[in-house]
PDB file of C-alpha atoms in Angstrom:
ATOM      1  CA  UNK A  19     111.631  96.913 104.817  1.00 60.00           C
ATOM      2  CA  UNK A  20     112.015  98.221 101.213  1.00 68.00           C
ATOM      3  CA  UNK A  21     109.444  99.389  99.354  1.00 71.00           C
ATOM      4  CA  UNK A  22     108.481  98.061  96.101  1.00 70.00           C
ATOM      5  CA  UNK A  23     107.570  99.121  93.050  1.00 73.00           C
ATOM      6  CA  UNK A  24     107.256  98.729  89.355  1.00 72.00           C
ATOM      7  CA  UNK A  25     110.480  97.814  86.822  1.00 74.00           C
ATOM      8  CA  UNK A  26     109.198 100.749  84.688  1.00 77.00           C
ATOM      9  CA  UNK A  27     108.794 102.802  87.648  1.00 78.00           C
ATOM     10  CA  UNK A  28     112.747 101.830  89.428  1.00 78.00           C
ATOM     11  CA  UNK A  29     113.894 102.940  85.861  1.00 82.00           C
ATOM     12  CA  UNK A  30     112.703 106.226  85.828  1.00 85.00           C
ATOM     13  CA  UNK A  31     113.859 106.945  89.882  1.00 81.00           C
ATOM     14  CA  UNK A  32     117.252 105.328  88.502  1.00 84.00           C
ATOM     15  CA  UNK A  33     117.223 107.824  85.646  1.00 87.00           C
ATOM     16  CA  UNK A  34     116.539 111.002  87.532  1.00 87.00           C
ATOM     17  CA  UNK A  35     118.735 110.440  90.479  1.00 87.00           C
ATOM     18  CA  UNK A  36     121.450 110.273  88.230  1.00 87.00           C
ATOM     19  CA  UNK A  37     120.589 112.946  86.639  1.00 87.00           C
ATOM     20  CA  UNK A  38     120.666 114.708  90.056  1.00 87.00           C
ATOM     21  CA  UNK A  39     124.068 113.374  90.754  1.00 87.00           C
ATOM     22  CA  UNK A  40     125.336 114.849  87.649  1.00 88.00           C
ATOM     23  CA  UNK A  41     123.856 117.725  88.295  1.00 86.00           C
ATOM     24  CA  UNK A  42     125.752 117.862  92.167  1.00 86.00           C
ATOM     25  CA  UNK A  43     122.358 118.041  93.671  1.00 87.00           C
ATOM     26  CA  UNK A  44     123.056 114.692  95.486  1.00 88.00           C
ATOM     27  CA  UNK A  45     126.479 112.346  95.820  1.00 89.00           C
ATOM     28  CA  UNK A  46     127.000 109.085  94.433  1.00 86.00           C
ATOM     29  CA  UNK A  47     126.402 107.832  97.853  1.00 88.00           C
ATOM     30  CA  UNK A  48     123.072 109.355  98.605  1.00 88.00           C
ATOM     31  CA  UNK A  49     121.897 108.060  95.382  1.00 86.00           C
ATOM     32  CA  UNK A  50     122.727 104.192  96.211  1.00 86.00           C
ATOM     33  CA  UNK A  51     121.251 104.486  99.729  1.00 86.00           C
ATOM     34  CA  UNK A  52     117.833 106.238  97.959  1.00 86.00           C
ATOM     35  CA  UNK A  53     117.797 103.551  95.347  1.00 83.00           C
ATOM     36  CA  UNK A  54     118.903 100.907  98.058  1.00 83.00           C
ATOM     37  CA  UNK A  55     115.346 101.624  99.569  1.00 82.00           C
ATOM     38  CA  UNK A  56     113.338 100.365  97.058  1.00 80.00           C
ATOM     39  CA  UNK A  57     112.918  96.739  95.479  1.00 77.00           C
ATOM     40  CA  UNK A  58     111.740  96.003  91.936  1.00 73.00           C
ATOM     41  CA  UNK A  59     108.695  93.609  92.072  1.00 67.00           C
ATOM     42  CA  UNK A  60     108.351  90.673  90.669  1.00 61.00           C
ATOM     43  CA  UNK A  61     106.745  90.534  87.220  1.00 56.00           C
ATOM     44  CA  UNK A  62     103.668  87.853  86.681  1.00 55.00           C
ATOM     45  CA  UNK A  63     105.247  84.690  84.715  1.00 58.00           C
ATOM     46  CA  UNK A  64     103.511  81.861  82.881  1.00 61.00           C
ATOM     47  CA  UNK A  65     105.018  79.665  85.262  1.00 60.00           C
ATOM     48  CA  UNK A  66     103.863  81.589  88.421  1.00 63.00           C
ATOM     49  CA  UNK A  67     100.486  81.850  86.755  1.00 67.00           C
ATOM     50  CA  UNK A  68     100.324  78.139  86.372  1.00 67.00           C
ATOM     51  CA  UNK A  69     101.726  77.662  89.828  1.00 64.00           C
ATOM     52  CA  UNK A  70      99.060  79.588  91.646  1.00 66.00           C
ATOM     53  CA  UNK A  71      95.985  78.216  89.530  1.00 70.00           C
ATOM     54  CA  UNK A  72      97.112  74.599  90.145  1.00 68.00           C
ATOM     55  CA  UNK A  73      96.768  75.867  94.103  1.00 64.00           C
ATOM     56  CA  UNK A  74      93.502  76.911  93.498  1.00 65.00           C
ATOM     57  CA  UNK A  75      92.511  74.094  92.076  1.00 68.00           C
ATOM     58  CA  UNK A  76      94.565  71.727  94.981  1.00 64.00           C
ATOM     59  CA  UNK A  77      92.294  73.479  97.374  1.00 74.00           C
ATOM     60  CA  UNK A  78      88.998  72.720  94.946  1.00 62.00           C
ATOM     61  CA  UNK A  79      89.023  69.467  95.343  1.00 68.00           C
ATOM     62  CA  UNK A  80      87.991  69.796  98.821  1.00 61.00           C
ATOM     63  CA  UNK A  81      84.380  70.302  97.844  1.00 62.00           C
ATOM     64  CA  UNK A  82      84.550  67.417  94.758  1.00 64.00           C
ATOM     65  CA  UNK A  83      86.049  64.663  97.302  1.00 66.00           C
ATOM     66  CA  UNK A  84      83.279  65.650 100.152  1.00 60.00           C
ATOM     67  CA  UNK A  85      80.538  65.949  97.066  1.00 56.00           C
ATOM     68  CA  UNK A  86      81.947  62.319  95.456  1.00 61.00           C
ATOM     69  CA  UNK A  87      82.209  60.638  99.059  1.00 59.00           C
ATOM     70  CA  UNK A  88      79.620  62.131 100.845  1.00 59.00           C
ATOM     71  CA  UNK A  89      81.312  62.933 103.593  1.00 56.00           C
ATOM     72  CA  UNK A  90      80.461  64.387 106.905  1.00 55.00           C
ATOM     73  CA  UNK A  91      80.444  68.066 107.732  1.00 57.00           C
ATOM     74  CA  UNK A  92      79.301  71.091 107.132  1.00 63.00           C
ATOM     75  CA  UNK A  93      79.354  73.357 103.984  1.00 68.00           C
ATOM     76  CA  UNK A  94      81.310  75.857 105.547  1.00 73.00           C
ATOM     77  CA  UNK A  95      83.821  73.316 106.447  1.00 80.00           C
ATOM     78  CA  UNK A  96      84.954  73.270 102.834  1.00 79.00           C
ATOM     79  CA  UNK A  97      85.933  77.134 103.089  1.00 84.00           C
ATOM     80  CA  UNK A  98      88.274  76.468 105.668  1.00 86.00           C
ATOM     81  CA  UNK A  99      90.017  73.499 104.662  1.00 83.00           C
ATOM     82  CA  UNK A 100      90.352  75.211 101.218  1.00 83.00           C
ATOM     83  CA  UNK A 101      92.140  78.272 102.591  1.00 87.00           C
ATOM     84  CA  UNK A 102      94.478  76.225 105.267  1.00 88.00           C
ATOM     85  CA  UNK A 103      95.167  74.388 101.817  1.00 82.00           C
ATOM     86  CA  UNK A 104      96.087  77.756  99.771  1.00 84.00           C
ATOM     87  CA  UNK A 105      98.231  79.217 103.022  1.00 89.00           C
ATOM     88  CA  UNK A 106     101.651  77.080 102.298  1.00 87.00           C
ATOM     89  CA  UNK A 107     101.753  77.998  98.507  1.00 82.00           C
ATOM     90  CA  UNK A 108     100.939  81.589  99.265  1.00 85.00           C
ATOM     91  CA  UNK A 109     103.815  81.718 101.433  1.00 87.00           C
ATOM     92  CA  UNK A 110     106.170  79.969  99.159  1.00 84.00           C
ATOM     93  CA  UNK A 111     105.172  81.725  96.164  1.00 79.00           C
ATOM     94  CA  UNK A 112     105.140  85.201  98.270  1.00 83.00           C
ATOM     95  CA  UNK A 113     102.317  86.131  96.880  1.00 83.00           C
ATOM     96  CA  UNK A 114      99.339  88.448  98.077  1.00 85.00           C
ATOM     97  CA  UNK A 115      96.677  87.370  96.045  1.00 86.00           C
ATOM     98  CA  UNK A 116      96.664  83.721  96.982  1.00 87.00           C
ATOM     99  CA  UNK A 117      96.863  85.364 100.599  1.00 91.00           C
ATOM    100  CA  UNK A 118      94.188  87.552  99.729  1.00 92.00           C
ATOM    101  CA  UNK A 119      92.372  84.321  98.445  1.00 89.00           C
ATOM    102  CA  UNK A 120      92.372  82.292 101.610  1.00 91.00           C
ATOM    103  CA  UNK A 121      91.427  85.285 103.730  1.00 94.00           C
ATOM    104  CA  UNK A 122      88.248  85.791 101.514  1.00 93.00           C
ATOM    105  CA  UNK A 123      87.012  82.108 101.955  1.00 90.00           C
ATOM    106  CA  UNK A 124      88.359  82.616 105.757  1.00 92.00           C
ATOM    107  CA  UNK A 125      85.664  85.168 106.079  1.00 92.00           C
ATOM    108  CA  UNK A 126      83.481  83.123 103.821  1.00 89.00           C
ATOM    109  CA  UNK A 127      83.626  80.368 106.469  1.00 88.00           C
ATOM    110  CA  UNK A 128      82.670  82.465 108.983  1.00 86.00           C
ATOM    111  CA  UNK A 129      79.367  83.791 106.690  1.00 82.00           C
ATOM    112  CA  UNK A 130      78.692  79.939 105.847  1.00 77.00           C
ATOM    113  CA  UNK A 131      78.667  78.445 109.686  1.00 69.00           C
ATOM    114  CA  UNK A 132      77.376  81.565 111.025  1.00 65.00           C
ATOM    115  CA  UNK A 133      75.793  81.496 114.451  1.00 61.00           C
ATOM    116  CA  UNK A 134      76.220  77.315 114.418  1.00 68.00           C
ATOM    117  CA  UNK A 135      80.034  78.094 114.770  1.00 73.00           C
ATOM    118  CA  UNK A 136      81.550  76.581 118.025  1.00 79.00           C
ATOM    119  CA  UNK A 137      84.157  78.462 120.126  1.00 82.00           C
ATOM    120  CA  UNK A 138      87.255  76.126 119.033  1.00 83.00           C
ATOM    121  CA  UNK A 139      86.530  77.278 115.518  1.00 84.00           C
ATOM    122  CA  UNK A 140      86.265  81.265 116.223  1.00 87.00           C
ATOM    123  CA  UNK A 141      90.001  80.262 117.731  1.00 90.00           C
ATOM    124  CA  UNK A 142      90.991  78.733 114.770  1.00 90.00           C
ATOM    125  CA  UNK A 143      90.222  81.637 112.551  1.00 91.00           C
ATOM    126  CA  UNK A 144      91.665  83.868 114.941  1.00 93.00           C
ATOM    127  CA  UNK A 145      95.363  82.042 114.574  1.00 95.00           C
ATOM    128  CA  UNK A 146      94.788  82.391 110.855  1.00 94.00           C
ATOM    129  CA  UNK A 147      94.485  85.458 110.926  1.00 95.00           C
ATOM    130  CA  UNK A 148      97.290  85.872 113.458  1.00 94.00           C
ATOM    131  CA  UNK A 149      99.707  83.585 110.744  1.00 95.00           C
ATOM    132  CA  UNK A 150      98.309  85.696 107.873  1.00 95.00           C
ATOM    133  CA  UNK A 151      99.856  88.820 109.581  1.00 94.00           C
ATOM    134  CA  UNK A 152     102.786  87.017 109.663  1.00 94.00           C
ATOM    135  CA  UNK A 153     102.896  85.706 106.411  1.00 92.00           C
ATOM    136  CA  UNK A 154     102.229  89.346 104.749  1.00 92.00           C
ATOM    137  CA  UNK A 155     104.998  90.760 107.345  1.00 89.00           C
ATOM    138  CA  UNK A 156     107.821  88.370 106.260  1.00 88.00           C
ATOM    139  CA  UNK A 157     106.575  88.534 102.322  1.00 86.00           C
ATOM    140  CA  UNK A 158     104.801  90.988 100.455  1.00 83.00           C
ATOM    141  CA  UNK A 159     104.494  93.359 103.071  1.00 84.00           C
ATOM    142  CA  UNK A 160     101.118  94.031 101.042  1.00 88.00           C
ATOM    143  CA  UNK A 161      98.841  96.598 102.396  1.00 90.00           C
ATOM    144  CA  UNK A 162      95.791  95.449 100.197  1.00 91.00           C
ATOM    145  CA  UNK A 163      96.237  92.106 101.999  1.00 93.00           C
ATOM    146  CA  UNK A 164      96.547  93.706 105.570  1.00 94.00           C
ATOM    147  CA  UNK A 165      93.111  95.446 104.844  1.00 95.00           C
ATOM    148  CA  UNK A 166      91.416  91.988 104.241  1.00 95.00           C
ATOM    149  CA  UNK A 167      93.218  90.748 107.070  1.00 95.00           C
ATOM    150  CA  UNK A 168      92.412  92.889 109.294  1.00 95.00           C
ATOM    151  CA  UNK A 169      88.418  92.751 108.330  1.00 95.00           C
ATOM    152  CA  UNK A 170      88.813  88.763 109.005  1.00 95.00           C
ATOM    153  CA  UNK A 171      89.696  89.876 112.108  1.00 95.00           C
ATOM    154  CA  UNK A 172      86.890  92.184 113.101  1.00 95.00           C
ATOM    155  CA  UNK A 173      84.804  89.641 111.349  1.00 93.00           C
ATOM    156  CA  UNK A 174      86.164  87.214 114.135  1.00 93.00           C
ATOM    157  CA  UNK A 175      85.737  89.464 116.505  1.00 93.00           C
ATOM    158  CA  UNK A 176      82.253  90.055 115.774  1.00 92.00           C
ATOM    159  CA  UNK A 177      81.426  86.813 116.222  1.00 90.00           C
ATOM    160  CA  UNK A 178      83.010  86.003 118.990  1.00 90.00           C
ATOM    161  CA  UNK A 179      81.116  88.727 120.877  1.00 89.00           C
ATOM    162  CA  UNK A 180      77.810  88.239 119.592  1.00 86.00           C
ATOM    163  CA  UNK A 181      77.916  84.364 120.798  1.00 85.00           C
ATOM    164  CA  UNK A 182      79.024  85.635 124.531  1.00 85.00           C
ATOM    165  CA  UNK A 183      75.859  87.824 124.220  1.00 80.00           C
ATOM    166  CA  UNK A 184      73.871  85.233 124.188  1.00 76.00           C
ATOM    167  CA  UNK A 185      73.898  84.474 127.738  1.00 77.00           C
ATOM    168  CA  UNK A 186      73.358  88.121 128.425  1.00 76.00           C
ATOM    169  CA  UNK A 187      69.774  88.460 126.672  1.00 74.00           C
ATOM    170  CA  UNK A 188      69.744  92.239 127.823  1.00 71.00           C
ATOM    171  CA  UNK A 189      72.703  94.065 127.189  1.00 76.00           C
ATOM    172  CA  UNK A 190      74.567  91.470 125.589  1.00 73.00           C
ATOM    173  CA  UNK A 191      74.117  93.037 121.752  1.00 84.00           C
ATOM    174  CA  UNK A 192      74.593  96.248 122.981  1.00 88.00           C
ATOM    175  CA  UNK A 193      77.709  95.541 124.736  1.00 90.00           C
ATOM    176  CA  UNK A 194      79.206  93.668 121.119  1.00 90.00           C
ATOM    177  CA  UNK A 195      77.913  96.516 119.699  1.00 93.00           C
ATOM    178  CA  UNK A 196      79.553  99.100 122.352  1.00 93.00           C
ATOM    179  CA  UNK A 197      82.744  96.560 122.265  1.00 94.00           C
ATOM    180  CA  UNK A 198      83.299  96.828 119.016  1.00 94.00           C
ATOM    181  CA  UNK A 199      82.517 100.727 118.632  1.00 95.00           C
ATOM    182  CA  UNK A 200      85.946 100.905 120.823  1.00 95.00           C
ATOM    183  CA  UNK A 201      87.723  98.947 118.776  1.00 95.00           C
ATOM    184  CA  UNK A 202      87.479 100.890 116.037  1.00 94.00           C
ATOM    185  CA  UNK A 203      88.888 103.515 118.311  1.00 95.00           C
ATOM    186  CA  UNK A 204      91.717 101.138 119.277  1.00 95.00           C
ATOM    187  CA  UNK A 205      92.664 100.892 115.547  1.00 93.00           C
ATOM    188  CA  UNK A 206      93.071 104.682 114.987  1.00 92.00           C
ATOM    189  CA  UNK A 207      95.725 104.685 117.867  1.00 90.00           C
ATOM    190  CA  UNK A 208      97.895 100.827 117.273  1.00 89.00           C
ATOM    191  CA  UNK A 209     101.891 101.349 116.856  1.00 88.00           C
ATOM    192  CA  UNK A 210     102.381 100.340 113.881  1.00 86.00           C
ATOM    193  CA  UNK A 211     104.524 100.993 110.973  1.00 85.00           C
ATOM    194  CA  UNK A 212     103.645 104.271 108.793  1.00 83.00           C
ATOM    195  CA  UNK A 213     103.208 101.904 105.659  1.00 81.00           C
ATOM    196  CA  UNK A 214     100.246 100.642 107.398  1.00 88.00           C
ATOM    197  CA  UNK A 215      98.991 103.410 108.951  1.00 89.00           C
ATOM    198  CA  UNK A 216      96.039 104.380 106.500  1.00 90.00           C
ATOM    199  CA  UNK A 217      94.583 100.911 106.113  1.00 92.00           C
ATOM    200  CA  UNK A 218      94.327 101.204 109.760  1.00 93.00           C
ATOM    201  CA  UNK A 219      93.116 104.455 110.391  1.00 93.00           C
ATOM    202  CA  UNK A 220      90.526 103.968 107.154  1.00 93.00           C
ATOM    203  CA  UNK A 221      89.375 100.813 108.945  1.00 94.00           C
ATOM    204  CA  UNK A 222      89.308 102.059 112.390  1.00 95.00           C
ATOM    205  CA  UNK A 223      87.362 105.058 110.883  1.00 95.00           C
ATOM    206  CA  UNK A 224      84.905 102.080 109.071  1.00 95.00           C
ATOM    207  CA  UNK A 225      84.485 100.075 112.290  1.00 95.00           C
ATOM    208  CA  UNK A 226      83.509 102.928 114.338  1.00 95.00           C
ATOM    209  CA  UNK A 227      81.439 104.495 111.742  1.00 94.00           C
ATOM    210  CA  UNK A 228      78.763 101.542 111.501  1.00 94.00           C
ATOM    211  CA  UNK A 229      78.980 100.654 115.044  1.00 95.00           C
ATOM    212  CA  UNK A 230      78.150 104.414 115.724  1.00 94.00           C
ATOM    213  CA  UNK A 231      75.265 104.257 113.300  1.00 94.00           C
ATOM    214  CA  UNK A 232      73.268 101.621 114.425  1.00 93.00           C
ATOM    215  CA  UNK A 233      74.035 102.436 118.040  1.00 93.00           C
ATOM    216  CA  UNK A 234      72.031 105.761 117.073  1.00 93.00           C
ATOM    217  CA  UNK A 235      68.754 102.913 116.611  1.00 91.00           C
ATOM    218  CA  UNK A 236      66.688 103.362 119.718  1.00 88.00           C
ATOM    219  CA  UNK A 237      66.013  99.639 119.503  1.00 88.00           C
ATOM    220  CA  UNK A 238      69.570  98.527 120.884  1.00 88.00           C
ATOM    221  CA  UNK A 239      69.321 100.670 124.114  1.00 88.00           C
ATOM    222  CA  UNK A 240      65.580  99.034 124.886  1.00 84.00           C
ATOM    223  CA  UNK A 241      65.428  96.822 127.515  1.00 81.00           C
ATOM    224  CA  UNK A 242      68.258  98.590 129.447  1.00 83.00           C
ATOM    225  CA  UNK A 243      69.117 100.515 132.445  1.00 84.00           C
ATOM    226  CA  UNK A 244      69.548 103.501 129.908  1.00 85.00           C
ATOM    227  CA  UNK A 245      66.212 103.380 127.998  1.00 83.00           C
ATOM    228  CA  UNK A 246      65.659 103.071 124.352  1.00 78.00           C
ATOM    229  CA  UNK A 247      65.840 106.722 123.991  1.00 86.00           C
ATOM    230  CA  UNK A 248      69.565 106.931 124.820  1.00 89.00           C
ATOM    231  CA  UNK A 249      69.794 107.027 121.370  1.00 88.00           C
ATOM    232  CA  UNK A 250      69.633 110.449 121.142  1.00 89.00           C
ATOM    233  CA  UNK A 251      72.254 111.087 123.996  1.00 91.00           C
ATOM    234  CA  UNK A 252      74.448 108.960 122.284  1.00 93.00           C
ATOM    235  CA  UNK A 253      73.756 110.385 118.957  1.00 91.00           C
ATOM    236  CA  UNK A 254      74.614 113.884 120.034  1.00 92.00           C
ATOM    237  CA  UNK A 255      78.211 112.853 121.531  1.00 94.00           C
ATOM    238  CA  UNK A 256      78.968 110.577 118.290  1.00 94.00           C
ATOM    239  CA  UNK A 257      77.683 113.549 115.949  1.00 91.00           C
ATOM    240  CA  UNK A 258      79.914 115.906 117.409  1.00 92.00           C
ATOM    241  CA  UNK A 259      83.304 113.177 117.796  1.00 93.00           C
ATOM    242  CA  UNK A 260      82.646 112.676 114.265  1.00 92.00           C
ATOM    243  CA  UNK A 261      82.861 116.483 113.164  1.00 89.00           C
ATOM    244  CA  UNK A 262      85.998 116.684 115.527  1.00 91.00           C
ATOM    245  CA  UNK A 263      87.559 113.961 113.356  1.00 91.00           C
ATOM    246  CA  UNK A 264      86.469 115.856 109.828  1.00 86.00           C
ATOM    247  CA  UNK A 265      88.049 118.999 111.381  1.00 85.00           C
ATOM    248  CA  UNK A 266      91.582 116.666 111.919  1.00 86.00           C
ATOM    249  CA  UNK A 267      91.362 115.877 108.487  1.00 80.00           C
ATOM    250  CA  UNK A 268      89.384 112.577 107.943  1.00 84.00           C
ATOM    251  CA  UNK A 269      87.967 112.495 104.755  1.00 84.00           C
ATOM    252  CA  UNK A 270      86.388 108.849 105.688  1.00 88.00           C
ATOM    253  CA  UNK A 271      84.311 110.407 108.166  1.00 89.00           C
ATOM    254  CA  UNK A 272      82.669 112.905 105.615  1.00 86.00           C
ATOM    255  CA  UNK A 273      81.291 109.680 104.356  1.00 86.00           C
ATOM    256  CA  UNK A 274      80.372 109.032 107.873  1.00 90.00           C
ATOM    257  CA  UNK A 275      78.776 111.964 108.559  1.00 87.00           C
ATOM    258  CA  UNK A 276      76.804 111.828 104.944  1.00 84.00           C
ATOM    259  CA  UNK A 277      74.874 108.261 105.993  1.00 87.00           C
ATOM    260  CA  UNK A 278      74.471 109.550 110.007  1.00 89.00           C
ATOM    261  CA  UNK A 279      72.973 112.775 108.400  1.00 84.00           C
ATOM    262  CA  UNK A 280      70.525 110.704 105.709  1.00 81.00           C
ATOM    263  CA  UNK A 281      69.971 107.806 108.272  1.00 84.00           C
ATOM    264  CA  UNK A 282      68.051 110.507 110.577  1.00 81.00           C
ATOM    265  CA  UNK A 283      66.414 112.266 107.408  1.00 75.00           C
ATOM    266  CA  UNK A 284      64.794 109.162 106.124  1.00 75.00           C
ATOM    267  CA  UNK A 285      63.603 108.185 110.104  1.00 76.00           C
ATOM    268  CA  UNK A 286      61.949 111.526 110.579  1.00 70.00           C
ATOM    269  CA  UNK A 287      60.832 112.058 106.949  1.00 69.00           C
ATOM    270  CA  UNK A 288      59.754 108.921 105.542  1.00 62.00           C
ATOM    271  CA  UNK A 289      56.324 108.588 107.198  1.00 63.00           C
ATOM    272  CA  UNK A 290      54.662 111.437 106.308  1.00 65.00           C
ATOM    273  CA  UNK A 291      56.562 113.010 103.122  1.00 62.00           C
ATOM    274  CA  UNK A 292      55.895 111.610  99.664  1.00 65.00           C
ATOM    275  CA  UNK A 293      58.252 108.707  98.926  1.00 60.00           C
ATOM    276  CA  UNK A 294      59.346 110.472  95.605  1.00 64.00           C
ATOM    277  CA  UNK A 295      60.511 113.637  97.865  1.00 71.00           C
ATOM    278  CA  UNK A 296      61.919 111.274 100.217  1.00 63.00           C
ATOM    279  CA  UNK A 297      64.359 110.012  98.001  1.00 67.00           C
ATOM    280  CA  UNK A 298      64.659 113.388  95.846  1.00 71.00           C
ATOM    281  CA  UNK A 299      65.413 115.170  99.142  1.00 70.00           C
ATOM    282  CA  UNK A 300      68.276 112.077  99.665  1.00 68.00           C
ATOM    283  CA  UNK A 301      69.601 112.646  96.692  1.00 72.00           C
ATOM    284  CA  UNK A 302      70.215 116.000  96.598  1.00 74.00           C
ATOM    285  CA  UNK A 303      72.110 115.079 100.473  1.00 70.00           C
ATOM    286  CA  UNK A 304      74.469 112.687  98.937  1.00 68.00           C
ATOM    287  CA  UNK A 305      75.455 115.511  96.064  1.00 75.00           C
ATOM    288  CA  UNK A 306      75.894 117.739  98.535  1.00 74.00           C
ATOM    289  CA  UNK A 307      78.016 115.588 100.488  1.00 69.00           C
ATOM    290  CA  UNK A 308      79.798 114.338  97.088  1.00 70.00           C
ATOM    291  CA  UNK A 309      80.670 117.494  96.101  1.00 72.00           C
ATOM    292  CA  UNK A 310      82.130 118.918 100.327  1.00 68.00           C
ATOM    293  CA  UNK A 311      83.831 115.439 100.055  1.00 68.00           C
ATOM    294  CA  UNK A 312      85.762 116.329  96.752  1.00 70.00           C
ATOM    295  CA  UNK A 313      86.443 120.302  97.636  1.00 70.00           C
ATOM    296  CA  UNK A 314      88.124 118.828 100.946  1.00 65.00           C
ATOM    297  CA  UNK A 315      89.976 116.215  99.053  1.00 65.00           C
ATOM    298  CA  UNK A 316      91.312 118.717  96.404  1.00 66.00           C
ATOM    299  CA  UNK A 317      92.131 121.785  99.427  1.00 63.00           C
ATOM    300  CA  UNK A 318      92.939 119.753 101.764  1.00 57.00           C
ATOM    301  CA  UNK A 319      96.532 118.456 101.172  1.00 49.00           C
ATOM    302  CA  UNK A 320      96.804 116.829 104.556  1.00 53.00           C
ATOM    303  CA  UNK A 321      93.493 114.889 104.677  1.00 61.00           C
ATOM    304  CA  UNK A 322      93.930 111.080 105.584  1.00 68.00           C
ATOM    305  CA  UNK A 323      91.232 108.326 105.970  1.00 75.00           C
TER     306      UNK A 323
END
């Protein structure tokens, strides 16, 4: 797939691989297969700009005709009828941002119903999510738009999971929880194309990183066969996978490794230090970490997310 990039941008390439060519660094040949990878994208038009608010406002009236008409349903509802509604336009127009649009009230949907969603719909959002990964395969080939994708589908995920655990009253968070820490795993490790392999790694990295956090809450292992103060097992092993993934190069997990560090600080501290050295103390953690976080980003020419 070629990449794109700006007119002003193709000009300049165009520009200095001729120069190259004149200079015998590289043949006429080479130059039209380099410049043959790359695609010139499309500049924003009245016309387009018209296009895509008059789909924004075609979804809209979803919410005036149920407000005018009273009609049946819930608010949520709205969301999703309003993003099925944006999904043919953003693939006509090829456009990310109306993409990006219906996955945001997608996950919106999901916020609004919350745990009164039914099992049909959690389907539902998962084929739009599987049809937005097409769409953003066979158009803009956007990574911005796989990111939000790809949280639409953790947040579908999530709650899928989370209503199974409610017939298992005793492990069933902690298995979503546990469930999902994998997955972030799972991400770090999916074939796919290099293009997309920072949004996944970065969100992998994410997924694991807050599922890691609160599994280090004694209050998710109570009430199990391991005992609530697994915790601290468990937040040994994850301490230690996380350093192992600094040491590879994962800035993300700096980041990680700065909230694990202050979530521990402030559970140990905050009792009986003063709240003003609490928070002084805090601060001075996240500088630290701000300033590790930029050396490694500056020395470290092979860091990824």
């Amino acid at each position: 797939m070629k990449r794109k990039i700006g007119r002003k941008n193709y000009a300049w390439m165009k520009s200095e691989l001729a120069f190259f060519e004149e200079e015998g660094t590289i043949t006429h040949t080479q130059k039209d297969e380099m410049l043959a990878q790359y695609e010139v994208s499309r500049g924003v038009s009245l016309v387009r700009i018209l296009v895509m608010v008059g789909a924004l406002l075609l979804g809209a009236g979803i919410f005036l005709t149920r407000q005018i008409f009273n009609l049946g349903g819930s608010f949520g509802q709205a969301f999703l009828w309003w993003g099925i509604g944006s999904l043919p336009m953003a693939y006509v127009l090829k456009d990310k941002w109306l993409s990006i649009f219906a996955t945001v009230l997608f996950l919106l949907y999901l916020d609004a119903e919350n745990t009164g969603i039914g099992y049909f719909a959690v389907l539902i959002t998962a084929l739009l999510a599987g049809l937005l990964y097409w769409i953003n395969e066979k158009t803009v080939a956007s990574r911005l738009l796989l990111f939000f994708v790809n949280a639409l589908s953790i947040a579908v995920l999530s709650v899928f999971l989370f209503k199974l655990s409610a017939f298992f009253p005793a492990y069933g968070h902690l298995a979503a929880f546990l469930l999902l820490f994998v997955a972030g795993f799972v991400m770090l490790r999916l074939p796919v194309q290099e293009a997309y392999r920072e949004v996944m790694r970065l969100e992998g990295h994410l997924l694991h990183g807050l599922m890691g956090i609160l599994l280090t809450f004694s209050s998710v292992w109570e009430g199990t066969v391991f005992g609530s103060h697994f915790n601290l097992a468990f937040s040994v092993v994850y301490f230690l996978l996380v350093l192992y993934f600094i040491k590879t190069g994962s800035l993300t997990n700096i980041f990680i490794l700065c909230i694990f560090v202050l979530r521990f600080y402030l559970d140990f501290s905050y009792d009986f230090l003063p709240k003003s050295i609490v928070f002084i103390i805090g601060g001075l953690i996240f500088i630290g970490f701000g300033f590790y976080f930029e050396k490694q980003r500056k020395e470290g020419g092979n860091g990824h997310a």
